[in-house]
Tab-separated table of C-alpha atoms in Angstrom:
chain	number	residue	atom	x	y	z
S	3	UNK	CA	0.000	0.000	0.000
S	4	UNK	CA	1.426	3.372	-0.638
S	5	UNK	CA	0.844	5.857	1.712
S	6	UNK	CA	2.770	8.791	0.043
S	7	UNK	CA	2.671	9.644	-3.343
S	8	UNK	CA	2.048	11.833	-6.075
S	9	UNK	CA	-2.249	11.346	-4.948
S	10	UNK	CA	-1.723	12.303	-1.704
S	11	UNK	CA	0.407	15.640	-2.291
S	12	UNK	CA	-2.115	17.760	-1.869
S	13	UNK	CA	-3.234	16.087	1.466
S	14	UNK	CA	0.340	16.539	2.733
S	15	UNK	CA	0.589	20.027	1.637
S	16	UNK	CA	-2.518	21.091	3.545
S	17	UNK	CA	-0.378	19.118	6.404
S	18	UNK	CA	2.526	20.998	6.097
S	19	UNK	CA	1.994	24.259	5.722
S	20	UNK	CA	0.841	24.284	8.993
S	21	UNK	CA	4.485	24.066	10.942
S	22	UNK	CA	4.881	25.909	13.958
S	23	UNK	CA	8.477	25.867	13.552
S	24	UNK	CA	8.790	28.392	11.144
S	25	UNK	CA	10.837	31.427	11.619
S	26	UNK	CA	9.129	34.510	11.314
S	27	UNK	CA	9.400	37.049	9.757
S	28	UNK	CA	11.564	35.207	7.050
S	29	UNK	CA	15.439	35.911	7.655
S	30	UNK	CA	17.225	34.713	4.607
S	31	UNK	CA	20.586	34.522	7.034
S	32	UNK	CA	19.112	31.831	8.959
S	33	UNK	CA	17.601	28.424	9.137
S	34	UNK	CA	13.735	28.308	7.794
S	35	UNK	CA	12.738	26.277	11.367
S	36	UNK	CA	13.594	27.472	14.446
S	37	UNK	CA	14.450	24.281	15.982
S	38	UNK	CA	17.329	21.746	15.139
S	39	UNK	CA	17.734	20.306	11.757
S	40	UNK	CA	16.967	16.612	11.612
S	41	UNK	CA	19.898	13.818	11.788
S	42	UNK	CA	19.389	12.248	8.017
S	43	UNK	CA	21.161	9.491	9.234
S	44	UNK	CA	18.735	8.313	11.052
S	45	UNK	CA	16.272	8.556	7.968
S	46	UNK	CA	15.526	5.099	5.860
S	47	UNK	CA	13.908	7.020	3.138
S	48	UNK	CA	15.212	10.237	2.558
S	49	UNK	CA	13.812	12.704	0.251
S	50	UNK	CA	12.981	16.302	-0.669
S	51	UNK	CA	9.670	17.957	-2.198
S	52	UNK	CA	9.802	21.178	-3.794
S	53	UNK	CA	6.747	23.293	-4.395
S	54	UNK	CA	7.535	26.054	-6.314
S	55	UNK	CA	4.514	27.714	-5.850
S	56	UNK	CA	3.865	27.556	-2.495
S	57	UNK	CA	7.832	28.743	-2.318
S	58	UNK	CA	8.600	25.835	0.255
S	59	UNK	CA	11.131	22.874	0.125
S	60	UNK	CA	10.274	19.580	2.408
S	61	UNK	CA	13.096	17.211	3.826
S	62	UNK	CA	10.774	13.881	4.140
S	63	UNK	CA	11.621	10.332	5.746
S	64	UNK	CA	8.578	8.479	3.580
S	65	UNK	CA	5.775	10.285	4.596
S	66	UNK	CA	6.888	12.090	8.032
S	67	UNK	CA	7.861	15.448	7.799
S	68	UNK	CA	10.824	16.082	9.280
S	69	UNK	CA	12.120	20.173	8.138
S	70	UNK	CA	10.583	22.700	6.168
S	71	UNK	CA	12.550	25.498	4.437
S	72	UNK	CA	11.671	28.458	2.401
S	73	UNK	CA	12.549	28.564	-0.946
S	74	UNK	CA	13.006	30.554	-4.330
S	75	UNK	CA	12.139	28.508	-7.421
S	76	UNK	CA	12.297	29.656	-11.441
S	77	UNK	CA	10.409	32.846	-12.540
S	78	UNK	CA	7.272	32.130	-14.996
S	79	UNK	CA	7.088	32.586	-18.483
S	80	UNK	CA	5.152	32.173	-21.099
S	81	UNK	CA	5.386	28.023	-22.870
S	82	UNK	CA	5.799	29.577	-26.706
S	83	UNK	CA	3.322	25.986	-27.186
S	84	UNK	CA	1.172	25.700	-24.668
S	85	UNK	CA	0.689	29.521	-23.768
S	86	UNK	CA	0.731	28.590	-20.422
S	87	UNK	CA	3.084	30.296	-17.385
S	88	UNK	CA	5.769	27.543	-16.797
S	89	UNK	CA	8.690	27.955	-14.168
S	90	UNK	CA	12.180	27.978	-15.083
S	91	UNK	CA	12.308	25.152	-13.061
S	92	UNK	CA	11.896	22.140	-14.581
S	93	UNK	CA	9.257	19.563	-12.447
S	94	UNK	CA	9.509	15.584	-12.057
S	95	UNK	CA	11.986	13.338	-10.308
S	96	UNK	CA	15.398	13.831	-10.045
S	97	UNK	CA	18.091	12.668	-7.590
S	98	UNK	CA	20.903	14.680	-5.796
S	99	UNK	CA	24.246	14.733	-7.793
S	100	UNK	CA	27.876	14.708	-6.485
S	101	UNK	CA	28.438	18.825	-7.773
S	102	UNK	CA	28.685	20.811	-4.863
S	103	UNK	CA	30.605	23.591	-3.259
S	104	UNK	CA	31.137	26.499	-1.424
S	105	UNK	CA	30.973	29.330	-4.177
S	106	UNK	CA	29.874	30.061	-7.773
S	107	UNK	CA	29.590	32.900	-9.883
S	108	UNK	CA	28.181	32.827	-13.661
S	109	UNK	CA	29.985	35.276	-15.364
S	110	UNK	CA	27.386	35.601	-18.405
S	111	UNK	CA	24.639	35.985	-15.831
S	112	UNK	CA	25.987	37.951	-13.344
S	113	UNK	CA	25.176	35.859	-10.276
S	114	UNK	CA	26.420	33.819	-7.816
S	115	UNK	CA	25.589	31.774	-4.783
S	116	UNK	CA	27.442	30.023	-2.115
S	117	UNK	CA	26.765	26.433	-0.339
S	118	UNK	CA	25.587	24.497	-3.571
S	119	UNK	CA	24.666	20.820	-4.334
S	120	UNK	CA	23.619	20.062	-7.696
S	121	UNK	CA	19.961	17.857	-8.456
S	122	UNK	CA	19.900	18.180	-12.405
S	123	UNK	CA	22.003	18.489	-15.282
S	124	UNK	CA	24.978	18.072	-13.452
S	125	UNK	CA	25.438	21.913	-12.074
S	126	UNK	CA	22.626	23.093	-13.996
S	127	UNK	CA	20.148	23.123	-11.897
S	128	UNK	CA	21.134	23.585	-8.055
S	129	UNK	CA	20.057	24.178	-4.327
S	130	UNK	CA	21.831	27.141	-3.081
S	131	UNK	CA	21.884	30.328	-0.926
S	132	UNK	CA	20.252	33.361	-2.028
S	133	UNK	CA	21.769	35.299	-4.788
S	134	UNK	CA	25.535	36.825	-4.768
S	135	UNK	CA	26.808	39.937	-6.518
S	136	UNK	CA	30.179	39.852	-8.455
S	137	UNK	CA	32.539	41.007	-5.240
S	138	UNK	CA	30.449	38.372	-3.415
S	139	UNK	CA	28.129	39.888	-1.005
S	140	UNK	CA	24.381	39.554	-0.891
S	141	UNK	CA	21.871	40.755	-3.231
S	142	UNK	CA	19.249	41.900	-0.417
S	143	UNK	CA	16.172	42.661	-2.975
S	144	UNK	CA	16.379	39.381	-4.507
S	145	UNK	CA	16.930	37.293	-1.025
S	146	UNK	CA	13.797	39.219	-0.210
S	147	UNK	CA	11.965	36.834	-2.292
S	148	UNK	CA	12.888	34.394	-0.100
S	149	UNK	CA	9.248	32.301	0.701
S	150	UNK	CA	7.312	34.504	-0.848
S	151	UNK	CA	7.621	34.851	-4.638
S	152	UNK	CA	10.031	33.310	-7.619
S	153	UNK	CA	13.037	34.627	-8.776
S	154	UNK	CA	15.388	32.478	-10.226
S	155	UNK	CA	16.489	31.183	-13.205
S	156	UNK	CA	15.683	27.950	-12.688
S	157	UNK	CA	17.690	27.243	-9.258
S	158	UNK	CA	16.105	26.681	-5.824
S	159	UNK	CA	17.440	29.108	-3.543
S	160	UNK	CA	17.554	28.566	0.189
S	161	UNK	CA	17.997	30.768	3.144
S	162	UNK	CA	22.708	31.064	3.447
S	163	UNK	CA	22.068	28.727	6.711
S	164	UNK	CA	20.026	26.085	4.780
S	165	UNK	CA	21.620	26.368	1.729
S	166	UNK	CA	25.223	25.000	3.726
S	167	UNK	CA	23.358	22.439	5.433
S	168	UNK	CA	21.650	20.913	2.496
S	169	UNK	CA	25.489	21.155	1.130
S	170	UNK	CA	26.818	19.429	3.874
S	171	UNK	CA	24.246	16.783	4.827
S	172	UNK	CA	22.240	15.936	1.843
S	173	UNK	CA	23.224	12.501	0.653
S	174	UNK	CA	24.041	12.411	-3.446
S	175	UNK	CA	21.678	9.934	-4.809
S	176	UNK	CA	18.673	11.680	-2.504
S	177	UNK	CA	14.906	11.839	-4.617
S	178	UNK	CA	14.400	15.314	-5.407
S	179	UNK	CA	10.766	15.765	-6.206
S	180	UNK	CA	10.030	19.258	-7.524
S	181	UNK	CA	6.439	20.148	-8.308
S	182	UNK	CA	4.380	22.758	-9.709
């Protein structure tokens, strides 16, 4: 029998969204929760939901909740053939890849990150902080999106303090789910 699945994601969304852990007002310097990360060693099935919409990312063992984090998916634009708004960030399944690091910076887009671990198109498509400038620091209007609104190219930023622990404690070959 499968209690968790593509089915029941609504049901757990309605379950979710309802955490009393969560840090507000959002502070893109900090964890999401305001209690401990989880030990993912402990977990037997390990994996992470992204809604882009609802602008959240969920660390899962099977079907128990165990840390919600606010997140920063892909801008929408117009599908030249459906005409509907997609996200630059592409949905299904995809698994945690072995690209990660402290820094980037993409020259040709002007934008960087720090604490990233790849999921897609091997360091294409990443979990990191919020947005980076050229000499490195923040770019505060754009970590204001943080939770609350899209604004990436197709990347899922994280708050700096999730983005390192994701970097750090996410195992590669971890189910990345992202939905829209």
């Amino acid at each position: 029998m499968v209690l968790f699945g593509p089915a029941n994601w609504g049901t757990a969304r309605a379950a979710t969204s309802q955490s009393s852990h969560m840090r507000t007002p959002i502070d893109w310097h900090k964890s999401s929760e305001t209690v401990p990360y989880p030990d993912l060693k402990q977990a037997k099935n390990l994996w992470v939901k992204v809604e882009l919409k609802a602008n959240r990312t969920y660390i899962y063992d099977g079907n128990k909740l165990l840390y919600t984090m606010y997140s920063c998916g892909g801008v929408y634009q117009k599908d030249k053939q459906t005409g509907k708004m997609k996200s630059l960030t592409p949905t299904g399944t995809f698994h945690v890849q072995s690209e990660r690091g402290d820094h980037f910076f993409n020259s040709q887009l002007q934008v960087g990150a720090n604490y990233y671990t790849s999921w897609h198109d091997h360091g294409q498509y990443l979990f990191h902080s919020v947005p980076t400038t050229a000499d490195g620091s923040y770019n505060k209007v754009e970590a204001a999106k943080l939770g609350k609104t899209q604004g990436s190219h197709g990347c899922i930023r994280l708050s700096v303090a999730d983005a390192r622990w994701i970097e750090q404690n996410l195992p590669t070959g971890t189910k990345v789910v992202i939905v829209d």
